[in-house]
Amino acid sequence: MDAAREEFAEHGFKGARIERIAEDARANKQLIYRYFGDKDGLHEAVLEEMVAVWSTEQTALPDDTTSAGASDARTWARLSVWEMLAAGEGPAPGSDVLRGSILRRVEEVRREQREGLVDESLDPEMVLLLRAALAALPWVAPHLVEAATERHPFHDPEIRRRLRDFGAHLTAPSRLGDTP
């Protein structure tokens, strides 16, 4: 699955090739087809795996860029961008897989609102989208982060921490006089 995940993240669904996946995985191409059926089946399995990982973790930025979490964040961001580009205005490939996970995450935000951790006046769906956008920003648009902060987010965990803290501040219940 690692080779497939990297291939789809690097080339998108349309550009991904089973031959390269088989070569990188040192696997027989015919076995991949037998197990997954076709490229669509393999792609869906990759998305399901990524959503399963994302569903069990907080939307966060790993502090160690060499960790598996950082690698997954970069891969997730690249896969997400490819999905968006492929979909245009229609549904993205694998959107059914993602929808259930998103709904669970929105419910988590609602729970945080009930517990007083997130401002109850905020739309929980928008809170989730803000968190996801801030978490993905260093991996999707590192050049923008570097231009704004003069620091590269891949090499500076402080930038990623500041983005996390800023998102928490934006969604926290209002406290007069607080600034990030």
Coordinates of N, CA and C in Angstrom, one line a residue:
M1 N 0.8 -1.2 0.0 CA 0.0 0.0 0.0 C 0.9 1.3 0.0
D2 N 2.1 1.2 0.6 CA 2.9 2.3 0.6 C 3.3 2.8 -0.8
A3 N 3.6 1.9 -1.7 CA 4.0 2.3 -3.0 C 2.8 2.9 -3.7
A4 N 1.6 2.3 -3.5 CA 0.4 2.9 -4.2 C 0.1 4.2 -3.6
R5 N 0.2 4.4 -2.3 CA -0.1 5.7 -1.7 C 0.8 6.8 -2.3
E6 N 2.1 6.5 -2.4 CA 3.1 7.4 -2.9 C 2.8 7.7 -4.4
E7 N 2.5 6.7 -5.1 CA 2.2 6.9 -6.6 C 1.0 7.8 -6.8
F8 N -0.1 7.5 -6.1 CA -1.3 8.4 -6.2 C -1.0 9.8 -5.7
A9 N -0.2 9.9 -4.7 CA 0.1 11.3 -4.1 C 1.0 12.0 -5.1
E10 N 1.9 11.3 -5.8 CA 2.8 12.0 -6.7 C 2.2 12.3 -8.0
H11 N 1.4 11.4 -8.5 CA 0.9 11.6 -9.9 C -0.6 11.7 -10.0
G12 N -1.4 11.6 -8.9 CA -2.8 11.7 -9.0 C -3.4 10.4 -9.6
F13 N -4.7 10.3 -9.6 CA -5.3 9.1 -10.1 C -5.0 8.9 -11.6
K14 N -5.2 9.9 -12.4 CA -5.0 9.7 -13.8 C -3.6 9.4 -14.2
G15 N -2.6 10.0 -13.5 CA -1.2 9.8 -13.8 C -0.6 8.6 -13.2
A16 N -1.3 8.0 -12.2 CA -0.7 6.8 -11.5 C -0.7 5.6 -12.5
R17 N 0.3 4.8 -12.3 CA 0.5 3.6 -13.1 C 0.7 2.4 -12.3
I18 N -0.1 1.4 -12.5 CA 0.1 0.1 -11.8 C 1.5 -0.4 -12.0
E19 N 2.0 -0.3 -13.1 CA 3.4 -0.8 -13.4 C 4.4 -0.2 -12.4
R20 N 4.3 1.1 -12.2 CA 5.3 1.7 -11.3 C 5.0 1.3 -9.9
I21 N 3.8 1.1 -9.5 CA 3.4 0.7 -8.2 C 4.0 -0.7 -7.9
A22 N 3.8 -1.6 -8.9 CA 4.3 -3.0 -8.8 C 5.8 -3.0 -8.7
E23 N 6.5 -2.2 -9.5 CA 7.9 -2.1 -9.5 C 8.4 -1.6 -8.1
D24 N 7.8 -0.5 -7.6 CA 8.2 0.1 -6.3 C 8.0 -0.9 -5.2
A25 N 6.9 -1.6 -5.3 CA 6.5 -2.5 -4.2 C 7.2 -3.9 -4.4
R26 N 7.9 -4.1 -5.5 CA 8.5 -5.3 -5.8 C 7.5 -6.4 -5.8
A27 N 6.3 -6.1 -6.4 CA 5.2 -7.0 -6.5 C 4.9 -7.3 -7.9
N28 N 4.1 -8.4 -8.1 CA 3.7 -8.8 -9.4 C 2.4 -8.0 -9.8
K29 N 2.5 -7.3 -11.0 CA 1.4 -6.5 -11.4 C 0.1 -7.2 -11.5
Q30 N 0.1 -8.5 -11.9 CA -1.1 -9.3 -12.1 C -1.7 -9.6 -10.7
L31 N -0.9 -9.7 -9.7 CA -1.4 -9.9 -8.3 C -2.1 -8.7 -7.8
I32 N -1.6 -7.5 -8.1 CA -2.3 -6.3 -7.7 C -3.6 -6.2 -8.4
Y33 N -3.7 -6.5 -9.7 CA -5.0 -6.5 -10.4 C -5.9 -7.6 -9.8
R34 N -5.4 -8.8 -9.5 CA -6.3 -9.8 -8.9 C -6.8 -9.4 -7.5
Y35 N -6.0 -8.8 -6.7 CA -6.4 -8.4 -5.4 C -7.4 -7.2 -5.4
F36 N -7.1 -6.2 -6.1 CA -7.8 -4.9 -6.1 C -8.8 -4.8 -7.3
G37 N -8.7 -5.6 -8.3 CA -9.6 -5.6 -9.4 C -9.1 -4.7 -10.5
D38 N -8.8 -3.4 -10.2 CA -8.4 -2.4 -11.2 C -7.8 -1.3 -10.4
K39 N -7.4 -0.3 -11.2 CA -6.7 0.9 -10.6 C -7.7 1.6 -9.6
D40 N -9.0 1.6 -10.0 CA -10.0 2.2 -9.1 C -10.1 1.6 -7.8
G41 N -10.0 0.2 -7.8 CA -10.1 -0.5 -6.5 C -8.9 -0.3 -5.6
L42 N -7.7 -0.2 -6.2 CA -6.5 0.1 -5.5 C -6.6 1.6 -4.9
H43 N -7.0 2.5 -5.8 CA -7.2 3.9 -5.3 C -8.1 4.0 -4.2
E44 N -9.2 3.3 -4.2 CA -10.2 3.4 -3.1 C -9.6 2.8 -1.9
A45 N -8.8 1.7 -2.0 CA -8.2 1.1 -0.8 C -7.2 2.1 -0.2
V46 N -6.5 2.8 -1.0 CA -5.5 3.8 -0.5 C -6.3 4.9 0.3
L47 N -7.4 5.4 -0.3 CA -8.2 6.4 0.3 C -8.8 5.9 1.6
E48 N -9.3 4.7 1.6 CA -9.9 4.1 2.8 C -8.8 4.0 3.9
E49 N -7.6 3.7 3.6 CA -6.5 3.6 4.6 C -6.2 5.0 5.1
M50 N -6.1 6.0 4.3 CA -5.8 7.3 4.7 C -6.9 7.9 5.6
V51 N -8.2 7.6 5.2 CA -9.3 8.1 6.0 C -9.3 7.4 7.4
A52 N -9.0 6.1 7.4 CA -9.0 5.4 8.7 C -7.9 6.0 9.6
V53 N -6.8 6.3 9.1 CA -5.7 6.9 9.9 C -6.2 8.3 10.3
W54 N -6.7 9.1 9.4 CA -7.1 10.5 9.7 C -8.3 10.5 10.7
S55 N -9.1 9.5 10.6 CA -10.3 9.4 11.5 C -9.9 9.1 13.0
T56 N -8.8 8.4 13.2 CA -8.5 8.1 14.5 C -7.5 9.0 15.2
E57 N -7.0 10.0 14.4 CA -6.1 11.0 14.9 C -6.7 12.4 14.9
Q58 N -6.2 13.3 15.7 CA -6.6 14.7 15.7 C -6.1 15.3 14.4
T59 N -6.8 16.3 13.9 CA -6.2 17.1 12.8 C -5.1 17.9 13.4
A60 N -3.9 17.5 13.2 CA -2.8 18.1 13.8 C -1.6 18.1 12.8
L61 N -0.6 18.9 13.2 CA 0.6 19.0 12.4 C 1.7 18.3 13.2
P62 N 2.3 17.2 12.7 CA 3.4 16.6 13.4 C 4.6 17.6 13.7
D63 N 5.2 17.5 14.8 CA 6.3 18.4 15.1 C 7.6 17.9 14.6
D64 N 7.7 16.6 14.3 CA 8.9 16.0 13.8 C 8.7 15.7 12.3
T65 N 9.4 16.5 11.4 CA 9.2 16.3 10.0 C 9.7 15.0 9.5
T66 N 10.5 14.2 10.3 CA 11.0 12.9 9.9 C 10.1 11.8 10.3
S67 N 9.0 12.1 11.1 CA 8.2 11.1 11.6 C 7.2 10.6 10.6
A68 N 6.6 9.4 10.9 CA 5.6 8.9 10.0 C 4.4 9.8 9.9
G69 N 4.1 10.5 11.0 CA 3.0 11.4 11.0 C 3.2 12.6 10.0
A70 N 4.4 13.1 9.9 CA 4.7 14.2 9.0 C 4.7 13.6 7.6
S71 N 5.2 12.5 7.3 CA 5.1 11.9 6.0 C 3.7 11.7 5.6
D72 N 2.9 11.1 6.5 CA 1.4 11.0 6.2 C 0.7 12.3 6.0
A73 N 1.1 13.3 6.7 CA 0.5 14.6 6.5 C 0.8 15.2 5.1
R74 N 2.1 15.0 4.7 CA 2.4 15.5 3.3 C 1.7 14.6 2.3
T75 N 1.7 13.3 2.5 CA 1.0 12.4 1.5 C -0.5 12.8 1.5
W76 N -1.1 12.9 2.6 CA -2.6 13.2 2.7 C -2.8 14.5 2.0
A77 N -2.0 15.6 2.2 CA -2.2 16.8 1.5 C -2.1 16.7 0.0
R78 N -1.1 16.0 -0.4 CA -0.9 15.8 -1.9 C -2.0 15.0 -2.5
L79 N -2.5 14.0 -1.8 CA -3.6 13.2 -2.3 C -4.9 14.1 -2.4
S80 N -5.1 14.9 -1.3 CA -6.3 15.8 -1.3 C -6.2 16.8 -2.5
V81 N -5.1 17.3 -2.7 CA -5.0 18.3 -3.9 C -5.3 17.6 -5.2
W82 N -4.7 16.4 -5.4 CA -5.0 15.6 -6.6 C -6.5 15.3 -6.7
E83 N -7.1 14.9 -5.6 CA -8.5 14.6 -5.6 C -9.4 15.8 -6.1
M84 N -9.0 17.0 -5.5 CA -9.7 18.2 -5.8 C -9.5 18.6 -7.3
L85 N -8.3 18.5 -7.8 CA -8.0 18.8 -9.2 C -8.8 17.8 -10.1
A86 N -8.8 16.6 -9.8 CA -9.5 15.6 -10.6 C -11.0 15.8 -10.6
A87 N -11.5 16.2 -9.5 CA -13.0 16.3 -9.4 C -13.5 17.5 -10.1
G88 N -12.8 18.6 -10.2 CA -13.4 19.8 -10.7 C -14.5 20.2 -9.8
E89 N -15.7 20.4 -10.4 CA -16.9 20.7 -9.6 C -17.7 19.5 -9.3
G90 N -17.3 18.3 -9.8 CA -18.1 17.1 -9.5 C -17.6 16.4 -8.2
P91 N -18.1 15.3 -7.9 CA -17.7 14.6 -6.7 C -16.3 14.0 -6.9
A92 N -15.4 14.1 -5.9 CA -14.0 13.6 -6.0 C -14.1 12.1 -6.0
P93 N -13.1 11.4 -6.6 CA -13.0 10.0 -6.5 C -12.8 9.7 -5.0
G94 N -13.5 8.7 -4.5 CA -13.4 8.3 -3.1 C -14.1 9.2 -2.1
S95 N -15.0 10.1 -2.6 CA -15.7 11.1 -1.7 C -16.6 10.3 -0.7
D96 N -17.1 9.2 -1.1 CA -18.0 8.4 -0.2 C -17.2 7.9 1.0
V97 N -15.9 7.5 0.7 CA -15.1 7.0 1.8 C -14.8 8.2 2.8
L98 N -14.6 9.4 2.3 CA -14.3 10.5 3.2 C -15.5 11.0 3.9
R99 N -16.6 11.0 3.4 CA -17.8 11.6 4.0 C -18.1 11.1 5.4
G100 N -18.1 9.8 5.6 CA -18.4 9.2 6.9 C -17.4 9.7 8.0
S101 N -16.1 9.8 7.6 CA -15.1 10.3 8.5 C -15.3 11.8 8.8
I102 N -15.7 12.5 7.8 CA -15.9 14.0 8.1 C -17.1 14.2 9.0
L103 N -18.2 13.4 8.8 CA -19.3 13.5 9.7 C -19.0 13.2 11.1
R104 N -18.1 12.2 11.4 CA -17.7 11.9 12.7 C -16.9 13.0 13.3
R105 N -16.0 13.6 12.5 CA -15.2 14.7 13.0 C -16.0 15.9 13.3
V106 N -17.1 16.2 12.6 CA -18.0 17.3 12.9 C -18.7 17.0 14.2
E107 N -19.0 15.8 14.5 CA -19.6 15.5 15.8 C -18.6 15.7 16.9
E108 N -17.4 15.4 16.7 CA -16.3 15.7 17.7 C -16.3 17.2 18.0
V109 N -16.4 18.0 17.0 CA -16.4 19.5 17.2 C -17.6 19.9 18.0
R110 N -18.8 19.3 17.7 CA -20.0 19.6 18.5 C -19.8 19.2 20.0
R111 N -19.1 18.1 20.2 CA -18.8 17.6 21.6 C -17.9 18.7 22.3
E112 N -16.9 19.1 21.5 CA -16.0 20.2 22.1 C -16.8 21.4 22.4
Q113 N -17.8 21.8 21.6 CA -18.6 22.9 21.9 C -19.4 22.7 23.2
R114 N -20.0 21.6 23.3 CA -20.8 21.3 24.6 C -19.9 21.3 25.8
E115 N -18.6 20.9 25.6 CA -17.6 20.9 26.7 C -17.0 22.3 27.0
G116 N -17.4 23.3 26.2 CA -16.8 24.6 26.3 C -15.4 24.8 25.8
L117 N -15.0 23.9 24.9 CA -13.6 24.0 24.4 C -13.6 24.8 23.1
V118 N -14.8 24.9 22.4 CA -15.0 25.6 21.1 C -16.2 26.5 21.3
D119 N -16.1 27.7 20.7 CA -17.2 28.6 20.8 C -18.5 28.0 20.2
E120 N -19.5 28.0 21.0 CA -20.8 27.4 20.5 C -21.5 28.2 19.4
S121 N -21.1 29.4 19.2 CA -21.7 30.2 18.1 C -21.1 29.9 16.7
L122 N -20.0 29.1 16.7 CA -19.4 28.8 15.4 C -20.0 27.6 14.8
D123 N -20.1 27.6 13.5 CA -20.6 26.5 12.7 C -19.5 25.3 12.8
P124 N -19.9 24.2 13.4 CA -19.0 23.1 13.6 C -18.3 22.6 12.3
E125 N -19.1 22.6 11.2 CA -18.5 22.2 9.9 C -17.4 23.1 9.5
M126 N -17.6 24.4 9.7 CA -16.6 25.4 9.4 C -15.4 25.3 10.3
V127 N -15.6 25.0 11.6 CA -14.5 24.8 12.5 C -13.6 23.6 12.0
L128 N -14.2 22.6 11.6 CA -13.5 21.4 11.1 C -12.7 21.8 9.8
L129 N -13.3 22.5 8.9 CA -12.7 22.9 7.7 C -11.5 23.9 8.0
L130 N -11.7 24.8 8.9 CA -10.6 25.7 9.3 C -9.4 24.9 9.9
R131 N -9.7 23.9 10.7 CA -8.6 23.1 11.3 C -7.9 22.3 10.2
A132 N -8.6 21.7 9.3 CA -8.0 20.9 8.2 C -7.2 21.8 7.3
A133 N -7.7 23.0 7.0 CA -6.9 24.0 6.2 C -5.6 24.4 6.8
L134 N -5.7 24.7 8.1 CA -4.5 25.1 8.8 C -3.5 23.9 9.0
A135 N -4.0 22.7 9.2 CA -3.1 21.6 9.2 C -2.5 21.3 7.9
A136 N -3.2 21.5 6.8 CA -2.6 21.1 5.5 C -1.8 22.2 4.9
L137 N -1.9 23.5 5.4 CA -1.2 24.6 4.8 C 0.3 24.4 4.6
P138 N 1.0 24.0 5.7 CA 2.4 23.8 5.5 C 2.8 22.8 4.4
W139 N 2.0 21.8 4.2 CA 2.3 20.7 3.3 C 1.8 21.0 1.9
V140 N 0.7 21.8 1.8 CA 0.1 22.1 0.5 C 0.8 23.4 -0.1
A141 N 1.1 24.3 0.7 CA 1.6 25.6 0.2 C 2.7 26.1 1.1
P142 N 3.8 25.3 1.2 CA 4.9 25.7 2.1 C 5.5 27.1 1.6
H143 N 5.5 27.4 0.3 CA 6.0 28.6 -0.1 C 5.3 29.8 0.4
L144 N 3.9 29.7 0.6 CA 3.2 30.8 1.2 C 3.5 31.0 2.7
V145 N 3.6 29.9 3.4 CA 4.0 29.9 4.8 C 5.4 30.6 4.9
E146 N 6.3 30.1 4.1 CA 7.7 30.7 4.2 C 7.7 32.2 3.8
A147 N 6.9 32.6 2.8 CA 6.9 34.0 2.5 C 6.3 34.9 3.6
A148 N 5.3 34.3 4.3 CA 4.7 35.1 5.4 C 5.5 35.1 6.7
T149 N 6.3 34.0 6.9 CA 7.0 33.9 8.2 C 8.5 33.9 8.1
E150 N 9.0 33.9 6.9 CA 10.4 33.8 6.6 C 11.0 32.5 7.2
R151 N 10.2 31.5 7.4 CA 10.7 30.2 7.9 C 10.0 29.1 7.1
H152 N 10.7 28.0 6.8 CA 10.1 26.9 6.0 C 9.5 25.9 7.0
P153 N 8.2 25.7 6.7 CA 7.4 24.8 7.7 C 7.9 23.4 7.8
F154 N 8.5 22.9 6.7 CA 9.0 21.5 6.8 C 10.1 21.4 7.9
H155 N 10.9 22.4 8.1 CA 12.0 22.4 8.9 C 11.8 23.1 10.2
D156 N 10.7 23.7 10.5 CA 10.5 24.5 11.6 C 9.2 24.1 12.3
P157 N 9.3 23.3 13.4 CA 8.0 22.8 14.1 C 7.3 24.0 14.8
E158 N 8.1 25.1 15.0 CA 7.5 26.2 15.7 C 6.4 26.9 14.8
I159 N 6.6 26.9 13.5 CA 5.6 27.4 12.6 C 4.3 26.6 12.7
R160 N 4.5 25.3 12.6 CA 3.3 24.4 12.7 C 2.6 24.5 14.0
R161 N 3.3 24.7 15.1 CA 2.7 24.9 16.5 C 1.9 26.2 16.5
R162 N 2.5 27.3 15.9 CA 1.8 28.5 15.8 C 0.5 28.4 15.0
L163 N 0.5 27.7 13.9 CA -0.8 27.5 13.2 C -1.8 26.8 14.0
R164 N -1.4 25.7 14.7 CA -2.3 25.0 15.6 C -2.9 25.9 16.7
D165 N -2.0 26.6 17.3 CA -2.4 27.5 18.4 C -3.4 28.6 17.9
F166 N -3.1 29.1 16.7 CA -3.9 30.1 16.1 C -5.3 29.6 15.8
G167 N -5.4 28.4 15.3 CA -6.7 27.8 15.0 C -7.5 27.6 16.3
A168 N -6.8 27.1 17.3 CA -7.5 26.9 18.6 C -7.9 28.2 19.2
H169 N -7.1 29.3 19.0 CA -7.5 30.6 19.5 C -8.8 31.1 18.7
L170 N -8.8 30.9 17.4 CA -9.9 31.4 16.6 C -11.2 30.8 17.0
T171 N -11.1 29.5 17.4 CA -12.4 28.8 17.7 C -12.7 28.7 19.1
A172 N -11.9 29.2 20.0 CA -12.1 29.1 21.5 C -13.2 30.0 21.8
P173 N -13.9 29.7 22.9 CA -14.9 30.7 23.5 C -14.3 32.0 23.7
S174 N -15.0 33.1 23.4 CA -14.4 34.4 23.5 C -14.0 34.8 24.9
R175 N -12.7 35.3 24.9 CA -12.2 35.8 26.2 C -11.7 37.2 25.9
L176 N -12.3 38.3 26.4 CA -11.9 39.6 26.1 C -10.4 39.8 26.5
G177 N -9.7 40.5 25.6 CA -8.3 40.8 25.9 C -7.3 39.8 25.5
D178 N -7.7 38.5 25.1 CA -6.8 37.5 24.7 C -6.3 37.8 23.3
T179 N -5.0 37.5 23.1 CA -4.5 37.6 21.7 C -3.6 36.4 21.6
P180 N -3.5 35.9 20.3 CA -2.6 34.8 20.1 C -1.1 35.2 20.2

